[in-house]
Amino acid sequence: MQVSSIHFKRSVTEKLNDEKLQNALSRLQTRFVEGRAAVIGEIADFEETRTAAAAIRDRVLMNLDQWLLHFEQQAIARGTLVHWAESDADVNRIVTEIATLHNVRRVAKSKSMVSEECGLNEALEGAGIEVVETDLGEYILQLAHEAPSHIVAPVVHKNKEDIADLFAEKHQLPRKTGIPELCREAREILRPAFLAADMGISGANFLIAETGSALIVTNEGNGRLVTTLPRVHVAITGIEKVVPTLEDVTTLLRLLPRSATGQSITNYVSMLTGTKGAADHDGPEHFHIILVDNGRSSLLGGEMQSMLRCIRCGACMNHCPVYQNIGGHAYGWVYPGPMGSILTPTLVGLENAPDLPNASTLCGACGVVCPVKIPLPDLLRQLREKQMALGLKSWQEKSALKLWGWMARRPAVYAMVTQIIVRILHFAGGKGRMLHHLPGASGWTTGRDMPAPQGKTFRELYLKRKLS
């Protein structure tokens, strides 16, 4: 997927003026935010569970190389072939080589954000291999030639009418309007794809070092079909997804679905271990797991390491006021929201996504809801500091900060200037005491009105109260 984060500001303007998108995004509040709030109360020791989950993730990251090697050893012992991919190009090459080795012509895919990150579909199609996305949301996006706008609900930006029109156009069938009818139509189209696929491709929510297993959680049966029906299964996931034991993964599974979709547990939890045995009724004859770095190891030992705790639940974006208003496509890469505002600049270069660290109000909601306690606001601030150190801020912003810094070191000057500004803004507020337009700050007032100051600074009010 091509990185277009450099155009973030322009994209934001387009998304804010997209009425259809704004209506679609309003569903986030009831579907995910309220859903999460309703189910976290089921865990009596919720905060303690979050702390334990963060500790599990940190324990892995402190010795990631050892846990990965242990996982590889256990996976190989159960018939799995483990591949190491340093870059997205390596992922595409390895999967294409596996497909060539097994004479694969048709691939059925379950949802995988890492494969989106690597542009795998395009690479396989370029090699003459047919690829069908079988997650309903991803299938809709494949038909529409669009990228996901959310890591859990990739088609959250579309409404039922959009999908009805798309199905009628692409399937050449009578237009349906009911959700059950649309889902049935998709099932009837996709069912032959499962049966005809030579290879199934999935992601992995977790890798379990103790057993050499890959674990996926889904709400659709496509995940099970993709990983059991084709004779070849390839699971692609980041190196940070390894978890030491089955007991550890159960702790994380208490948090993941509740944080992601407001469910106590997803419809399907599938643990994939090795190849099909002689007594097994289903499963792949060949099982490959690709461990993807693609910049992740560069975070180890640095100030961004805690970002590798992420279990891709999407809670941070569901609760983020910025994401709630602009959706995922404005961020310009695979990962949107607060987690994307950190991962994208970190993985593709801060110079290629200079606006993303600033795509946050720093309200702190993302850090509060993160199930593994990633200090997202702190990481965003650190990226902003790095921007300043690298000279990636505009001259206007740097000049304004220098001027503010100069005044802040001179209390008398600061007091005089703020007194003048507060009185001007008080006058500009008029009878309604609201500021509708600020010269030089149209970005703040184009979409909102702000209360005008009362005409006195805090210092003046404090001194008056102190002397009275």
Coordinates of C-alpha atoms in Angstrom, one line a residue:
M1 CA 0.0 0.0 0.0
Q2 CA 1.5 3.3 -1.1
V3 CA 2.2 5.8 1.7
S4 CA 0.3 9.0 1.2
S5 CA 0.5 10.4 4.7
I6 CA 2.4 13.5 3.4
H7 CA -1.1 14.7 2.1
F8 CA -2.7 14.4 5.5
K9 CA -3.9 18.0 5.8
R10 CA -5.5 18.0 2.4
S11 CA -7.2 14.6 3.1
V12 CA -8.6 15.9 6.4
T13 CA -10.3 18.8 4.6
E14 CA -11.9 16.4 2.2
K15 CA -13.1 14.0 4.9
L16 CA -14.6 16.7 7.1
N17 CA -16.7 17.8 4.1
D18 CA -17.8 14.3 3.2
E19 CA -21.3 14.1 4.6
K20 CA -21.7 10.4 3.8
L21 CA -18.5 9.6 5.7
Q22 CA -19.5 11.7 8.6
N23 CA -22.8 9.8 8.9
A24 CA -20.9 6.5 8.7
L25 CA -18.4 7.4 11.3
S26 CA -21.2 8.3 13.8
R27 CA -21.7 4.5 14.2
L28 CA -18.4 4.2 16.0
Q29 CA -19.9 5.6 19.2
T30 CA -22.6 3.0 19.6
R31 CA -21.0 0.0 17.9
F32 CA -17.5 0.2 19.6
V33 CA -17.3 2.8 22.3
E34 CA -20.5 1.9 24.1
G35 CA -20.0 -1.7 23.4
R36 CA -16.6 -1.7 25.1
A37 CA -17.9 0.2 28.1
A38 CA -20.7 -2.4 28.5
V39 CA -18.3 -5.5 28.7
I40 CA -15.2 -4.4 30.5
G41 CA -17.3 -4.5 33.7
E42 CA -17.4 -8.3 33.3
I43 CA -13.8 -8.4 34.4
A44 CA -13.7 -7.5 38.1
D45 CA -10.0 -6.9 38.1
F46 CA -9.9 -5.1 34.8
E47 CA -7.0 -2.7 35.6
E48 CA -5.0 -5.4 37.1
T49 CA -5.6 -7.5 33.9
R50 CA -4.4 -4.6 31.8
T51 CA -1.2 -4.4 33.9
A52 CA -0.6 -8.1 33.6
A53 CA -1.1 -8.0 29.8
A54 CA 1.4 -5.1 29.5
A55 CA 3.9 -7.1 31.6
I56 CA 3.4 -10.1 29.3
R57 CA 4.1 -8.0 26.2
D58 CA 7.1 -6.3 27.8
R59 CA 8.6 -9.7 29.0
V60 CA 8.6 -10.8 25.3
L61 CA 10.0 -7.5 24.0
M62 CA 12.9 -7.6 26.5
N63 CA 14.1 -10.9 25.0
L64 CA 12.3 -11.0 21.6
D65 CA 15.1 -12.8 19.8
Q66 CA 15.0 -15.7 22.3
W67 CA 11.2 -16.0 22.2
L68 CA 11.2 -16.0 18.4
L69 CA 13.8 -18.7 18.2
H70 CA 11.9 -20.8 20.8
F71 CA 8.7 -20.3 18.8
E72 CA 10.5 -21.4 15.6
Q73 CA 11.9 -24.5 17.3
Q74 CA 8.5 -25.6 18.5
A75 CA 6.7 -24.8 15.2
I76 CA 9.3 -26.8 13.2
A77 CA 8.9 -29.7 15.5
R78 CA 5.2 -29.8 14.5
G79 CA 5.8 -29.7 10.8
T80 CA 5.6 -26.0 10.2
L81 CA 8.1 -24.2 7.9
V82 CA 9.1 -20.8 9.4
H83 CA 10.4 -18.0 7.2
W84 CA 12.0 -14.7 8.2
A85 CA 11.2 -11.6 6.2
E86 CA 13.2 -8.4 6.8
S87 CA 11.1 -6.2 4.5
D88 CA 7.8 -6.1 2.7
A89 CA 9.6 -7.1 -0.5
D90 CA 10.9 -10.3 1.3
V91 CA 7.3 -11.1 2.3
N92 CA 6.1 -10.9 -1.3
R93 CA 9.0 -12.9 -2.6
I94 CA 8.6 -15.7 0.0
V95 CA 4.8 -16.0 -0.6
T96 CA 5.3 -16.0 -4.4
E97 CA 8.0 -18.7 -4.1
I98 CA 5.7 -20.8 -1.9
A99 CA 2.9 -20.4 -4.4
T100 CA 5.2 -21.4 -7.3
L101 CA 6.6 -24.4 -5.4
H102 CA 3.1 -25.8 -4.9
N103 CA 1.6 -24.8 -8.3
V104 CA -0.8 -22.4 -6.7
R105 CA -3.2 -20.6 -9.0
R106 CA -5.9 -19.4 -6.6
V107 CA -5.6 -17.9 -3.1
A108 CA -8.3 -17.3 -0.5
K109 CA -7.3 -14.7 2.1
S110 CA -8.4 -14.0 5.6
K111 CA -8.0 -10.4 6.9
S112 CA -4.4 -9.5 7.5
M113 CA -3.1 -6.0 8.1
V114 CA 0.5 -7.1 7.6
S115 CA -0.4 -8.3 4.1
E116 CA -1.9 -4.9 3.4
E117 CA 1.3 -3.3 4.8
C118 CA 3.3 -5.3 2.3
G119 CA 1.0 -5.0 -0.7
L120 CA 0.8 -8.7 -1.0
N121 CA -2.3 -8.9 -3.2
E122 CA -0.8 -6.8 -5.9
A123 CA 2.4 -8.9 -5.8
L124 CA 0.5 -12.2 -6.2
E125 CA -1.7 -10.8 -8.9
G126 CA 1.4 -9.6 -10.7
A127 CA 2.6 -13.2 -10.7
G128 CA -0.6 -14.4 -12.3
I129 CA -2.2 -15.7 -9.1
E130 CA -5.9 -15.0 -8.4
V131 CA -6.5 -13.6 -4.9
V132 CA -9.9 -13.4 -3.2
E133 CA -10.4 -11.6 0.1
T134 CA -12.9 -13.6 2.1
D135 CA -13.5 -11.4 5.1
L136 CA -16.7 -9.6 4.2
G137 CA -15.3 -6.1 4.8
E138 CA -12.1 -6.9 2.9
Y139 CA -14.0 -8.5 0.1
I140 CA -16.2 -5.3 -0.3
L141 CA -13.0 -3.2 -0.4
Q142 CA -11.4 -5.5 -3.0
L143 CA -14.4 -5.0 -5.2
A144 CA -14.3 -1.3 -4.7
H145 CA -10.5 -1.1 -5.1
E146 CA -10.1 0.7 -1.8
A147 CA -7.9 0.3 1.3
P148 CA -9.2 -0.5 4.8
S149 CA -10.2 2.5 6.9
H150 CA -10.1 0.6 10.2
I151 CA -8.0 -2.3 11.4
V152 CA -10.9 -4.2 12.9
A153 CA -13.8 -3.0 10.8
P154 CA -12.2 -2.1 7.5
V155 CA -15.3 -1.0 5.7
V156 CA -16.7 1.2 8.5
H157 CA -16.7 4.2 6.1
K158 CA -19.3 2.7 3.9
N159 CA -23.1 2.4 4.4
K160 CA -25.6 -0.3 3.4
E161 CA -26.6 1.6 0.2
D162 CA -23.0 1.9 -1.0
I163 CA -22.5 -1.9 -0.6
A164 CA -25.9 -2.7 -2.3
D165 CA -24.9 -0.6 -5.3
L166 CA -21.4 -2.2 -5.4
F167 CA -22.7 -5.7 -5.2
A168 CA -25.3 -5.0 -8.0
E169 CA -22.6 -3.6 -10.2
K170 CA -19.9 -6.3 -9.6
H171 CA -22.1 -9.4 -9.2
Q172 CA -24.5 -8.5 -12.0
L173 CA -27.4 -9.6 -9.8
P174 CA -30.6 -7.8 -8.8
R175 CA -29.9 -5.1 -6.2
K176 CA -30.7 -6.1 -2.7
T177 CA -31.3 -3.8 0.2
G178 CA -31.5 -6.0 3.3
I179 CA -28.4 -6.8 5.3
P180 CA -29.2 -10.5 5.6
E181 CA -29.8 -10.7 1.8
L182 CA -26.5 -8.9 1.1
C183 CA -24.6 -11.2 3.4
R184 CA -26.2 -14.3 1.8
E185 CA -25.2 -13.0 -1.7
A186 CA -21.6 -12.6 -0.5
R187 CA -21.6 -16.1 1.0
E188 CA -22.8 -17.6 -2.3
I189 CA -20.2 -15.8 -4.3
L190 CA -17.3 -16.6 -1.8
R191 CA -18.2 -20.2 -1.1
P192 CA -16.7 -21.5 -4.4
A193 CA -13.5 -19.5 -3.7
F194 CA -12.9 -21.5 -0.5
L195 CA -13.4 -24.8 -2.3
A196 CA -11.2 -23.9 -5.3
A197 CA -8.3 -22.3 -3.4
D198 CA -4.9 -23.9 -3.6
M199 CA -3.5 -21.7 -0.8
G200 CA -5.0 -20.0 2.2
I201 CA -3.4 -16.8 3.6
S202 CA -4.1 -15.5 7.1
G203 CA -2.6 -13.2 9.6
A204 CA -2.0 -14.2 13.2
N205 CA -3.2 -12.3 16.3
F206 CA -0.6 -14.1 18.4
L207 CA 2.2 -16.6 18.1
I208 CA 2.5 -19.0 21.0
A209 CA 6.1 -20.0 21.7
E210 CA 5.2 -22.8 24.0
T211 CA 3.4 -24.8 21.3
G212 CA 4.6 -23.2 18.0
S213 CA 1.0 -22.2 17.2
A214 CA -0.5 -19.3 15.4
L215 CA -3.8 -18.0 16.9
I216 CA -6.4 -16.0 15.1
V217 CA -9.7 -14.5 16.4
T218 CA -12.5 -13.8 14.0
N219 CA -16.2 -13.2 13.9
E220 CA -16.7 -14.8 10.5
G221 CA -16.2 -18.5 9.6
N222 CA -14.0 -17.5 6.7
G223 CA -10.9 -17.6 9.0
R224 CA -11.4 -21.3 9.7
L225 CA -12.2 -22.1 6.0
V226 CA -9.1 -20.3 4.8
T227 CA -6.8 -22.1 7.3
T228 CA -8.2 -25.6 7.0
L229 CA -9.6 -26.2 3.5
P230 CA -6.6 -25.3 1.1
R231 CA -3.7 -27.7 0.9
V232 CA -1.3 -24.9 1.7
H233 CA -1.7 -22.4 4.5
V234 CA 0.6 -19.3 4.9
A235 CA 0.3 -17.2 8.1
I236 CA 1.9 -13.8 7.9
T237 CA 2.5 -11.7 11.1
G238 CA 4.9 -9.3 12.7
I239 CA 7.7 -10.5 14.9
E240 CA 6.3 -8.7 17.9
K241 CA 3.2 -11.0 18.0
V242 CA 4.9 -13.8 19.9
V243 CA 3.6 -14.7 23.4
P244 CA 5.4 -17.1 25.7
T245 CA 2.6 -19.5 26.9
L246 CA -1.0 -20.6 26.4
E247 CA -1.8 -19.1 29.9
D248 CA -0.4 -15.8 28.7
V249 CA -2.5 -15.7 25.6
T250 CA -5.7 -16.4 27.6
T251 CA -4.9 -13.2 29.6
L252 CA -4.6 -11.2 26.4
L253 CA -7.8 -12.8 25.0
R254 CA -9.8 -11.5 27.9
L255 CA -8.9 -8.0 26.7
L256 CA -8.7 -8.1 22.9
P257 CA -12.3 -8.8 21.9
R258 CA -13.7 -6.5 24.6
S259 CA -11.5 -3.7 23.5
A260 CA -12.0 -4.3 19.8
T261 CA -15.6 -5.1 19.2
G262 CA -17.3 -4.9 22.6
Q263 CA -17.6 -8.7 22.9
S264 CA -16.7 -11.0 25.7
I265 CA -15.2 -13.4 23.2
T266 CA -15.2 -13.5 19.4
N267 CA -17.2 -16.1 17.5
Y268 CA -14.1 -18.0 16.5
V269 CA -10.8 -18.5 18.3
S270 CA -8.6 -20.8 16.2
M271 CA -5.3 -22.1 17.3
L272 CA -3.3 -23.4 14.3
T273 CA -0.6 -25.9 15.1
G274 CA 1.4 -27.8 12.5
T275 CA 0.2 -29.7 9.4
K276 CA -2.7 -32.1 8.9
G277 CA -2.0 -35.4 10.6
A278 CA -3.1 -38.9 9.4
A279 CA -6.1 -38.9 11.8
D280 CA -7.1 -35.3 11.1
H281 CA -10.2 -34.6 9.0
D282 CA -9.0 -31.1 7.9
G283 CA -6.0 -28.9 8.0
P284 CA -3.3 -27.9 5.5
E285 CA -0.8 -30.4 4.1
H286 CA 1.8 -27.6 4.1
F287 CA 1.9 -24.9 6.8
H288 CA 4.2 -21.8 6.5
I289 CA 4.6 -19.0 9.0
I290 CA 6.3 -15.8 7.9
L291 CA 7.8 -13.6 10.6
V292 CA 7.9 -10.0 9.4
D293 CA 10.2 -7.3 10.6
N294 CA 9.7 -4.5 8.2
G295 CA 11.1 -1.9 10.6
R296 CA 9.8 -3.4 13.9
S297 CA 13.2 -4.4 15.3
S298 CA 14.3 -0.7 15.0
L299 CA 11.9 0.1 17.8
L300 CA 13.5 -2.3 20.3
G301 CA 15.6 -0.7 23.0
G302 CA 14.3 2.8 22.0
E303 CA 11.8 5.3 23.2
M304 CA 9.1 3.8 20.9
Q305 CA 9.5 0.2 22.1
S306 CA 6.3 0.1 24.0
M307 CA 4.4 0.6 20.7
L308 CA 5.3 -3.0 20.0
R309 CA 3.0 -4.1 22.8
C310 CA 0.1 -3.3 20.5
I311 CA -2.4 -6.1 20.0
R312 CA -4.3 -4.3 17.2
C313 CA -7.6 -4.0 18.9
G314 CA -8.5 -0.6 17.5
A315 CA -9.7 0.9 20.8
C316 CA -7.5 3.9 20.5
M317 CA -9.0 5.0 17.1
N318 CA -12.5 4.2 18.3
H319 CA -12.2 6.6 21.1
C320 CA -10.0 9.2 19.3
P321 CA -11.9 12.5 18.5
V322 CA -9.7 13.0 15.5
Y323 CA -10.3 9.6 14.0
Q324 CA -14.0 9.8 14.8
N325 CA -14.2 12.9 12.5
I326 CA -11.9 12.0 9.6
G327 CA -11.9 8.2 9.4
G328 CA -8.9 6.0 8.5
H329 CA -8.1 6.9 4.9
A330 CA -6.9 10.4 5.8
Y331 CA -3.9 8.9 7.6
G332 CA -2.5 7.7 4.3
W333 CA -1.3 4.2 5.2
V334 CA -2.4 0.9 6.7
Y335 CA -2.6 2.0 10.3
P336 CA -4.9 4.9 11.3
G337 CA -5.8 6.6 14.5
P338 CA -3.4 7.2 17.4
M339 CA -1.5 3.9 16.9
G340 CA -1.1 4.8 13.2
S341 CA 0.1 8.3 14.1
I342 CA 3.0 6.6 15.9
L343 CA 3.6 3.4 13.8
T344 CA 3.5 5.1 10.4
P345 CA 6.1 7.8 11.0
T346 CA 8.2 5.2 12.9
L347 CA 8.1 2.5 10.2
V348 CA 8.1 4.6 7.0
G349 CA 10.0 7.7 8.2
L350 CA 8.9 10.8 10.0
E351 CA 9.7 12.9 6.9
N352 CA 7.1 10.9 5.0
A353 CA 4.3 11.4 7.6
P354 CA 5.2 14.8 9.3
D355 CA 1.6 15.7 10.2
L356 CA 0.6 12.4 11.9
P357 CA 2.2 13.0 15.3
N358 CA 0.2 16.2 15.4
A359 CA -3.1 14.5 14.5
S360 CA -4.1 14.3 18.1
T361 CA -5.7 16.6 20.7
L362 CA -3.6 14.8 23.4
C363 CA -6.8 14.3 25.3
G364 CA -5.4 11.0 26.6
A365 CA -8.4 8.8 25.7
C366 CA -6.3 6.5 23.6
G367 CA -3.9 5.8 26.5
V368 CA -6.8 5.2 28.9
V369 CA -8.5 2.6 26.8
C370 CA -5.4 0.8 25.5
P371 CA -5.7 -2.8 26.9
V372 CA -1.9 -3.1 27.1
K373 CA -1.3 0.4 28.6
I374 CA 0.8 1.8 25.7
P375 CA 1.5 5.5 26.7
L376 CA 0.2 6.7 23.3
P377 CA 0.1 10.5 24.2
D378 CA 3.6 10.4 25.5
L379 CA 4.9 8.7 22.4
L380 CA 3.1 11.3 20.2
R381 CA 4.8 14.1 22.2
Q382 CA 8.2 12.4 21.8
L383 CA 7.7 12.3 18.0
R384 CA 6.8 16.0 18.0
E385 CA 10.0 16.7 19.9
K386 CA 11.9 14.6 17.3
Q387 CA 10.2 16.6 14.5
M388 CA 11.5 19.8 16.1
A389 CA 15.0 18.4 16.5
L390 CA 15.1 17.3 12.9
G391 CA 13.9 20.6 11.6
L392 CA 10.7 19.1 10.1
K393 CA 8.4 21.9 11.5
S394 CA 7.3 24.8 9.3
W395 CA 9.2 28.1 9.7
Q396 CA 5.9 29.7 10.9
E397 CA 5.5 27.2 13.7
K398 CA 9.1 27.4 14.7
S399 CA 9.0 31.2 14.7
A400 CA 5.9 31.2 16.8
L401 CA 7.4 28.8 19.3
K402 CA 10.6 30.8 19.5
L403 CA 8.6 34.0 20.1
W404 CA 6.5 32.3 22.8
G405 CA 9.7 30.9 24.4
W406 CA 11.3 34.3 24.4
M407 CA 8.3 35.9 26.1
A408 CA 7.9 33.0 28.6
R409 CA 11.4 33.7 29.9
R410 CA 10.5 37.4 30.5
P411 CA 7.5 37.5 32.9
A412 CA 6.9 41.2 32.6
V413 CA 6.8 41.1 28.8
Y414 CA 4.6 38.0 28.8
A415 CA 2.1 39.6 31.2
M416 CA 1.9 42.8 29.1
V417 CA 1.5 40.9 25.8
T418 CA -1.2 38.6 27.2
Q419 CA -3.1 41.5 28.6
I420 CA -3.3 43.1 25.2
I421 CA -4.2 39.9 23.4
V422 CA -6.9 39.0 25.9
R423 CA -8.6 42.4 25.6
I424 CA -8.5 42.3 21.8
L425 CA -10.1 38.8 21.8
H426 CA -12.7 40.0 24.3
F427 CA -13.6 42.9 22.0
A428 CA -13.6 40.6 19.0
G429 CA -16.1 38.3 20.7
G430 CA -18.8 40.9 20.4
K431 CA -22.2 40.7 22.2
G432 CA -22.3 36.9 21.7
R433 CA -18.9 36.6 23.4
M434 CA -17.9 34.0 20.8
L435 CA -14.9 34.0 18.4
H436 CA -16.0 32.9 14.9
H437 CA -12.8 33.8 13.0
L438 CA -9.2 34.3 14.1
P439 CA -6.8 35.8 11.5
G440 CA -3.9 33.4 11.0
A441 CA -5.7 30.6 12.9
S442 CA -8.4 29.7 10.4
G443 CA -7.6 26.0 11.0
W444 CA -9.0 26.4 14.5
T445 CA -12.1 28.5 13.7
T446 CA -13.3 27.2 10.3
G447 CA -15.0 24.2 12.0
R448 CA -15.7 25.6 15.4
D449 CA -16.6 28.7 17.5
M450 CA -14.6 29.5 20.6
P451 CA -15.7 31.4 23.7
A452 CA -14.0 34.8 23.9
P453 CA -12.0 35.7 27.0
Q454 CA -13.6 37.7 29.7
G455 CA -11.1 40.6 29.2
K456 CA -8.8 39.8 32.1
T457 CA -5.8 37.5 32.2
F458 CA -5.5 34.8 34.9
R459 CA -2.8 36.8 36.6
E460 CA -5.0 39.8 36.8
L461 CA -7.9 37.8 38.2
Y462 CA -5.7 36.0 40.7
L463 CA -4.1 39.2 41.9
K464 CA -7.5 40.9 42.3
R465 CA -8.8 37.9 44.3
K466 CA -5.7 37.8 46.4
L467 CA -5.9 41.5 47.3
S468 CA -9.7 41.5 48.0

